[in-house]
XYZ file of C-alpha atoms in Angstrom:
395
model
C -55.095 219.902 78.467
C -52.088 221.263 80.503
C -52.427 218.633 83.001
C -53.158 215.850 80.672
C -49.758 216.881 78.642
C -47.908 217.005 81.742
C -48.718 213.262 82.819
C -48.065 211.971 79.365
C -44.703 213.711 80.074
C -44.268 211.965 83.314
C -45.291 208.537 81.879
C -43.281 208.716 79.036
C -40.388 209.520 81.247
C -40.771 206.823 83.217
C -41.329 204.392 80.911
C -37.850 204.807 79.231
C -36.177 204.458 82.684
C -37.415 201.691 82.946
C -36.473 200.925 79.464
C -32.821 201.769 80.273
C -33.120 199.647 83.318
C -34.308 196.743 81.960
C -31.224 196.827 78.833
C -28.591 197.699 81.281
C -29.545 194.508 83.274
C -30.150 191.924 79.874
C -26.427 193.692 79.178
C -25.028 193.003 82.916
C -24.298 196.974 83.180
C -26.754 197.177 85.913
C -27.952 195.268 89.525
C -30.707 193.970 89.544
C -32.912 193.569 92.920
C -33.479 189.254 92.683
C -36.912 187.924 94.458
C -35.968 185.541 97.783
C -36.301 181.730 97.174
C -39.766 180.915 98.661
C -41.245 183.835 96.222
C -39.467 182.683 93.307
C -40.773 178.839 93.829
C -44.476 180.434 94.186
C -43.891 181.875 90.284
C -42.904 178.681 89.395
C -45.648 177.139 90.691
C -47.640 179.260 89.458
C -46.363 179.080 86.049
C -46.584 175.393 85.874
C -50.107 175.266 87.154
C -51.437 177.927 84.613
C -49.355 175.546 81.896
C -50.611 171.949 82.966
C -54.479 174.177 83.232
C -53.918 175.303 79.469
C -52.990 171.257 78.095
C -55.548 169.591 80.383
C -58.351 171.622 79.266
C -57.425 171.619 75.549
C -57.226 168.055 75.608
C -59.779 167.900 77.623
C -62.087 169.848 74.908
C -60.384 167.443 71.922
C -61.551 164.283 73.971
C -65.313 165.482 73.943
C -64.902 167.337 70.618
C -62.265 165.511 68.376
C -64.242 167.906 65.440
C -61.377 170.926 65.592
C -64.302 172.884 63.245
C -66.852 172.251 65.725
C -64.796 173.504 68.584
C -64.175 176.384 66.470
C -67.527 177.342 66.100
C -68.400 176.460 70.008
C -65.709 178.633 71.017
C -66.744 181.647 68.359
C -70.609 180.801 70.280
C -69.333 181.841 73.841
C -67.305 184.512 72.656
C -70.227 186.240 71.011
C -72.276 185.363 74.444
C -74.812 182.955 72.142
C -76.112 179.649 73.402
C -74.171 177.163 71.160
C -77.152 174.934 69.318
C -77.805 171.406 69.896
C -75.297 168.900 67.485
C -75.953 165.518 67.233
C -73.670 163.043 68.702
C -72.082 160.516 66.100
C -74.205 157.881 67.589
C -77.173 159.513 67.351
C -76.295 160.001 63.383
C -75.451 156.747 63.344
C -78.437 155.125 64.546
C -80.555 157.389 62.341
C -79.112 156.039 59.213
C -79.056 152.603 60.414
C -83.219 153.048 60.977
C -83.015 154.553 57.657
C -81.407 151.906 56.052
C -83.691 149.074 57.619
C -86.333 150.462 56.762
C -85.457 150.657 53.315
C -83.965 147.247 53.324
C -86.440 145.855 54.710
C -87.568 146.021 58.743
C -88.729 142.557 58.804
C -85.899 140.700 57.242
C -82.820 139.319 59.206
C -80.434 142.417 58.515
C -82.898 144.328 58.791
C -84.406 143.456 62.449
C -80.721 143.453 63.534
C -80.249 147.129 62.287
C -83.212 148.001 64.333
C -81.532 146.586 66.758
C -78.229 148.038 66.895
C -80.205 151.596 66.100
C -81.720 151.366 69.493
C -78.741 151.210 71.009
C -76.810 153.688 68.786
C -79.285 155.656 69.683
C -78.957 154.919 73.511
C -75.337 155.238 73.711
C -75.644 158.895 72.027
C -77.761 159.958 74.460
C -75.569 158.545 76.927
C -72.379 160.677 75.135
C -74.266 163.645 75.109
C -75.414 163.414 78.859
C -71.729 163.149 79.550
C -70.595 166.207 77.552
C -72.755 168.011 78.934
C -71.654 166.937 83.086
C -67.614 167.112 81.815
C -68.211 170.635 80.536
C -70.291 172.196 83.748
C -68.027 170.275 86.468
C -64.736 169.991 84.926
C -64.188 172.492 81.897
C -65.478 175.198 83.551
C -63.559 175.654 86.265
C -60.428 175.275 84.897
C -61.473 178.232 82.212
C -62.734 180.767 85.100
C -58.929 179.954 86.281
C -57.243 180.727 83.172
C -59.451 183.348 82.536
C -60.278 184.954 85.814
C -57.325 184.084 88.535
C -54.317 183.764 85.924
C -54.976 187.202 84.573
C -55.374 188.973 88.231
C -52.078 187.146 88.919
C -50.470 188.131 85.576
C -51.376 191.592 86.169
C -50.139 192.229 89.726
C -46.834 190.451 88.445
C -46.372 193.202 85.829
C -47.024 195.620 88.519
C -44.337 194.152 90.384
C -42.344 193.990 87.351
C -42.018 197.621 87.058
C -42.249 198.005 90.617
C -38.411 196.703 90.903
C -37.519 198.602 87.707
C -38.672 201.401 89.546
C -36.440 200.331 92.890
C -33.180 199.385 90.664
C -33.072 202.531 88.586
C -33.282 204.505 92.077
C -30.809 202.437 93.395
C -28.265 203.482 89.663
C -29.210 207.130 90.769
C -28.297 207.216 93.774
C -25.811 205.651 93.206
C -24.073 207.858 90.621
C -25.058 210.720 92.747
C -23.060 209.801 95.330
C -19.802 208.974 93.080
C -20.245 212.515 91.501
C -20.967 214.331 95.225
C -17.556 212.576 96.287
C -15.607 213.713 93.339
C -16.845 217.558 94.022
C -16.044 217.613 97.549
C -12.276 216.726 96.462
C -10.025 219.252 98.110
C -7.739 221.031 95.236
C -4.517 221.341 95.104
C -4.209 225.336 96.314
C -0.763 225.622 94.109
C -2.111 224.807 90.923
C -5.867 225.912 91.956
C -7.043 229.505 91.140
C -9.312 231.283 93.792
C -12.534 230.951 91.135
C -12.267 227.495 91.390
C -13.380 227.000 95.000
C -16.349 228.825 94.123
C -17.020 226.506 91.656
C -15.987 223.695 93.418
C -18.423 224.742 96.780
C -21.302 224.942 94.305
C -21.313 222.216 93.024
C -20.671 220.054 96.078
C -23.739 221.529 97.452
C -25.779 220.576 93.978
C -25.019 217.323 94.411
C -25.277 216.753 97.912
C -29.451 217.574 97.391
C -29.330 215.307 94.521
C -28.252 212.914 96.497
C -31.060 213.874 99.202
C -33.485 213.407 96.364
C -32.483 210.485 95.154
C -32.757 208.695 98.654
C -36.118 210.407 99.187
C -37.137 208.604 96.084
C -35.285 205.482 96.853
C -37.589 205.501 99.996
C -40.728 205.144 98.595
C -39.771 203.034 95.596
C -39.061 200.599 98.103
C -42.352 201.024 99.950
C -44.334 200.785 96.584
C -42.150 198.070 96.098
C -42.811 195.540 99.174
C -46.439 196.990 99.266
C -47.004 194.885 95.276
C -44.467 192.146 96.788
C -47.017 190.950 99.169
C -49.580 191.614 97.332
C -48.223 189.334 94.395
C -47.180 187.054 97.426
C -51.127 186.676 98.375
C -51.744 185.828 95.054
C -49.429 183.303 94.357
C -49.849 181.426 97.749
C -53.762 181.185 96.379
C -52.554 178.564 94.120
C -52.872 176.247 97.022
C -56.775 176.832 96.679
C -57.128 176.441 93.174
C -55.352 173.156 93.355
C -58.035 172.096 95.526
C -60.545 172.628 93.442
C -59.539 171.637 90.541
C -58.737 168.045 92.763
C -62.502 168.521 93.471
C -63.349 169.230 89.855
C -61.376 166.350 89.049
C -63.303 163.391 91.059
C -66.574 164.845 89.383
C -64.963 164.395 86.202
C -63.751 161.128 86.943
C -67.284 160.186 88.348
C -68.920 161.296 84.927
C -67.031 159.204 82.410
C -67.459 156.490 85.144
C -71.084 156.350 85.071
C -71.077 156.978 80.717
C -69.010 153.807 80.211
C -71.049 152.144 83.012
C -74.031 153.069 80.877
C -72.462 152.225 77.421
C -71.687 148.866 79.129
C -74.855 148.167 79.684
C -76.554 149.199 76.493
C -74.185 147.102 74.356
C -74.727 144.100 76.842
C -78.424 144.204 76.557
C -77.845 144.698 72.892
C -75.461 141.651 72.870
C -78.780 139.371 74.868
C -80.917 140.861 71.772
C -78.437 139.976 69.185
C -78.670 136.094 70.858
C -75.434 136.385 72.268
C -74.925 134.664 75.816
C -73.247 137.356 78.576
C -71.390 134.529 80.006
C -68.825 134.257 76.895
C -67.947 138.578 77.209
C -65.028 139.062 78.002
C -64.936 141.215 81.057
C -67.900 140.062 83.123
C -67.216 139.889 86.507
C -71.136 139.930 87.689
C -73.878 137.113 86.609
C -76.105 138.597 84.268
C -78.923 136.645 85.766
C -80.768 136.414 89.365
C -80.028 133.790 91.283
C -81.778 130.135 89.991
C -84.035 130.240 93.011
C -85.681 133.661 92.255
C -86.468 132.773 88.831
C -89.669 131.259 87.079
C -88.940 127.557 85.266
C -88.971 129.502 82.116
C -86.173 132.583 83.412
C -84.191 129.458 84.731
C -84.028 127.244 81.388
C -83.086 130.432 79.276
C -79.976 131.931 81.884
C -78.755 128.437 82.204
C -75.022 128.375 81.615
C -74.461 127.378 78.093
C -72.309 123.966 78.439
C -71.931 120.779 76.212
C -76.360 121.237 76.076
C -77.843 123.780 73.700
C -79.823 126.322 75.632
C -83.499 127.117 74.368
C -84.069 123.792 72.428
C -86.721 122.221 74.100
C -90.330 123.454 76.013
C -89.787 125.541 79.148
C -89.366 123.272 81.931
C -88.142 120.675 80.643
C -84.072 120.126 80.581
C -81.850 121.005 77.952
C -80.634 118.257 75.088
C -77.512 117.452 74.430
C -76.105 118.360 70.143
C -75.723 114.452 69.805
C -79.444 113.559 70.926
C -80.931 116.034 68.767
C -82.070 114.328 65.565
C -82.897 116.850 62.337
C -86.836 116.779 61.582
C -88.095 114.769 58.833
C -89.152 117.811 57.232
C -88.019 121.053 57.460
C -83.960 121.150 56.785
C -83.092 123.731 54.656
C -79.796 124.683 52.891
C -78.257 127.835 53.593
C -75.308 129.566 52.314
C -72.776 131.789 55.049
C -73.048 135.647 54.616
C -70.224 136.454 56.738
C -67.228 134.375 58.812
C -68.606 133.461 62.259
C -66.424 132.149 65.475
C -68.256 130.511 67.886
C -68.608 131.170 71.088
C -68.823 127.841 72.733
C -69.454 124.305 72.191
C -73.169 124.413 71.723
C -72.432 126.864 68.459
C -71.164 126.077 65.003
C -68.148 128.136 63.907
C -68.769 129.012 60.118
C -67.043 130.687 57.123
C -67.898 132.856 54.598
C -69.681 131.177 51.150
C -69.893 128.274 52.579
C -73.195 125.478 52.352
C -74.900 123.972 55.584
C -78.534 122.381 56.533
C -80.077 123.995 58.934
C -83.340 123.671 60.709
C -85.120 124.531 63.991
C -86.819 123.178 66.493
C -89.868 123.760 68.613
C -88.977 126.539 71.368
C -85.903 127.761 69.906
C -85.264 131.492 69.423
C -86.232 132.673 66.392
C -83.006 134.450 65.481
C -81.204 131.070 66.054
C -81.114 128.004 63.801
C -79.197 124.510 64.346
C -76.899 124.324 61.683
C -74.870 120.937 60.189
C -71.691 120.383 58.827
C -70.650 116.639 58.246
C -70.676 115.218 60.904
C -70.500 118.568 62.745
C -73.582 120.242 64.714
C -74.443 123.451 66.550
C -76.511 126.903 66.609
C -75.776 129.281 63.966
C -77.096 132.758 63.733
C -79.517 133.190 61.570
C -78.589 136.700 60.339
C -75.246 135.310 59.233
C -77.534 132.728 56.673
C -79.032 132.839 53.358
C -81.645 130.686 53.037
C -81.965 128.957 50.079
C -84.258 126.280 49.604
């Protein structure tokens, strides 16, 4: 109990030196021992990289999880050491009401076919968003929270250490210091006419007081300095590490990069092979800088007639085989035509397609061979393929 009174003694002493230290220097009463240049630039780099870590991976964690309550309860998961449960991705929940919704509408109408459809890929691209998360938060997150978590606070604490390390140094510096200017004052000869003999006495005393105070306080100015340079290069070690962790978090960064490469790569591709279900031709996307079809000599007469590039001919119209009519030589059927009102504005794509507008009446019909989610549509004198999920059919 003795002992353990004792150091609480000692610590609390030395924890309001360095108290006084550290207001005499905010005041300017006091030196203060400054870092050299090269050290100070490794705080700062230091600094900034543990600040740039913090955005980056915030962001970072808002960009795969833009729910703030689901990051919440993620974060409260890992905290707690639980594995965080399985959410599904808004495409996922998408998709599953759009199945939902078909198959109350109807699965075999036009709407609802194309809700099938667009389910499938809903469904696809969730996946896809989920196998991504997944990647981004094992190669990227990760190491940039071991960092803040593990590195930052090693560094953090040895700077601390240093901290009080050079509180330590400065206030043995102010002792000494003030030891010395009182030791000179004692040793000041008197004046032996106005000087009694008791004096000297005095005087010899307490010349010799200060003089081992002043031995003291360089014995302890000695190893404050030692203690001191000892946590300086230790600190130093630390900071020069950064070097390292910029490395791999470069490292970290190419995966990261390489991730959300292949995710849009596969999004890409779902929505184009969702666009070919839909009846849309690749050739009109905007962005396609690689034929969607094998070449014309690797293909069967039937691949080749439906990749052909849609030009003044309409694509589809006749048997495979045979080549593709032209709008003005196809003649409506003498049975058949049907009128049809226009759910929904349509812009067409190219030539062979009739742009449409919403409310709207036009005969349609179709012809042997075509796809069944196209129809040809006319307009005055005006002909082309209209989609047939953007028709009514009425009589």
């Amino acid at each position: 109990m003795d002992f353990n009174m004792k150091k609480l003694a000692s610590d609390a002493g030395i924890f309001f030196t360095r108290a006084v230290q550290f207001t005499e220097e905010k005041f300017g009463q006091a030196e203060k021992t400054e870092l050299d240049a090269n050290f100070e630039n490794l705080l700062a780099r230091a600094d900034s990289t543990k600040n740039w870590t913090e955005k980056i991976l915030r962001q970072t964690e808002v960009l795969l999880q833009p729910n703030p309550s689901a990051r919440v309860e993620e974060f409260l998961y890992e905290k707690l050491d639980r594995k965080v449960p399985s959410r599904v991705t808004n495409g996922e929940l998408l998709a599953q009401y759009m199945a939902e919704a078909a198959s109350e509408l109807g699965p075999t109408t036009p709407y609802g076919k194309t809700l099938v459809k667009v389910a499938e890929a809903e469904k696809r691209l969730g996946a896809a968003e989920r196998d991504f998360i997944h990647t981004a938060s094992i190669n990227f997150l990760t190491p940039l929270r071991n960092f803040l978590e593990g590195d930052w606070k090693t560094i953090s604490k040895e700077r601390r250490l240093l901290q009080n390390r050079r509180l330590d140094l400065d206030a043995c510096k102010a002792r000494l210091k003030k030891a010395k200017a009182a030791e000179a004052k004692a040793t000041t000869v008197p004046d032996f006419q106005e000087t009694r003999p008791r004096n000297y006495i005095l005087s010899a005393s307490a010349s010799a007081l200060w003089n081992d105070e002043v031995d003291k306080a360089e014995q302890e100015l000695r190893v404050a300095q030692t203690e001191f340079d000892r946590q300086a290069e230790v600190t130093r070690l630390l900071l020069e590490g950064i070097s390292s962790t910029h490395v791999n978090h470069l490292r970290c960064l190419h995966e990261f990069v390489e991730s959300q490469t292949t995710y849009y790569a596969q999004c890409y591709r779902h929505m184009l092979d969702l666009q070919k279900q839909l009846g849309r031709f690749p050739g009109t996307f905007v962005g396609t800088t690689e034929p969607t079809s094998p070449p014309l000599s690797s293909t069967s007469p039937t691949t080749t007639a439906a990749t052909m590039p849609v030009g003044p001919s309409v694509a589809g119209l006749g048997p495979p085989g045979e080549a593709a009519l032209c709008l003005e030589e196809v003649a409506p059927p003498a049975s058949g035509t049907r009128k049809a009102r226009v759910l929904y504005d349509y812009e067409a794509a190219d030539s062979s397609e009739l742009a449409l507008l919403a409310d709207e009446l036009i005969t349609v019909y179709s012809l042997p061979g075509m796809d069944p989610d196209w129809l040809i549509g006319e307009r005055g004198n005006k002909k082309g393929k209209v989609p047939v999920t953007y028709l009514e059919l009425l009589s």
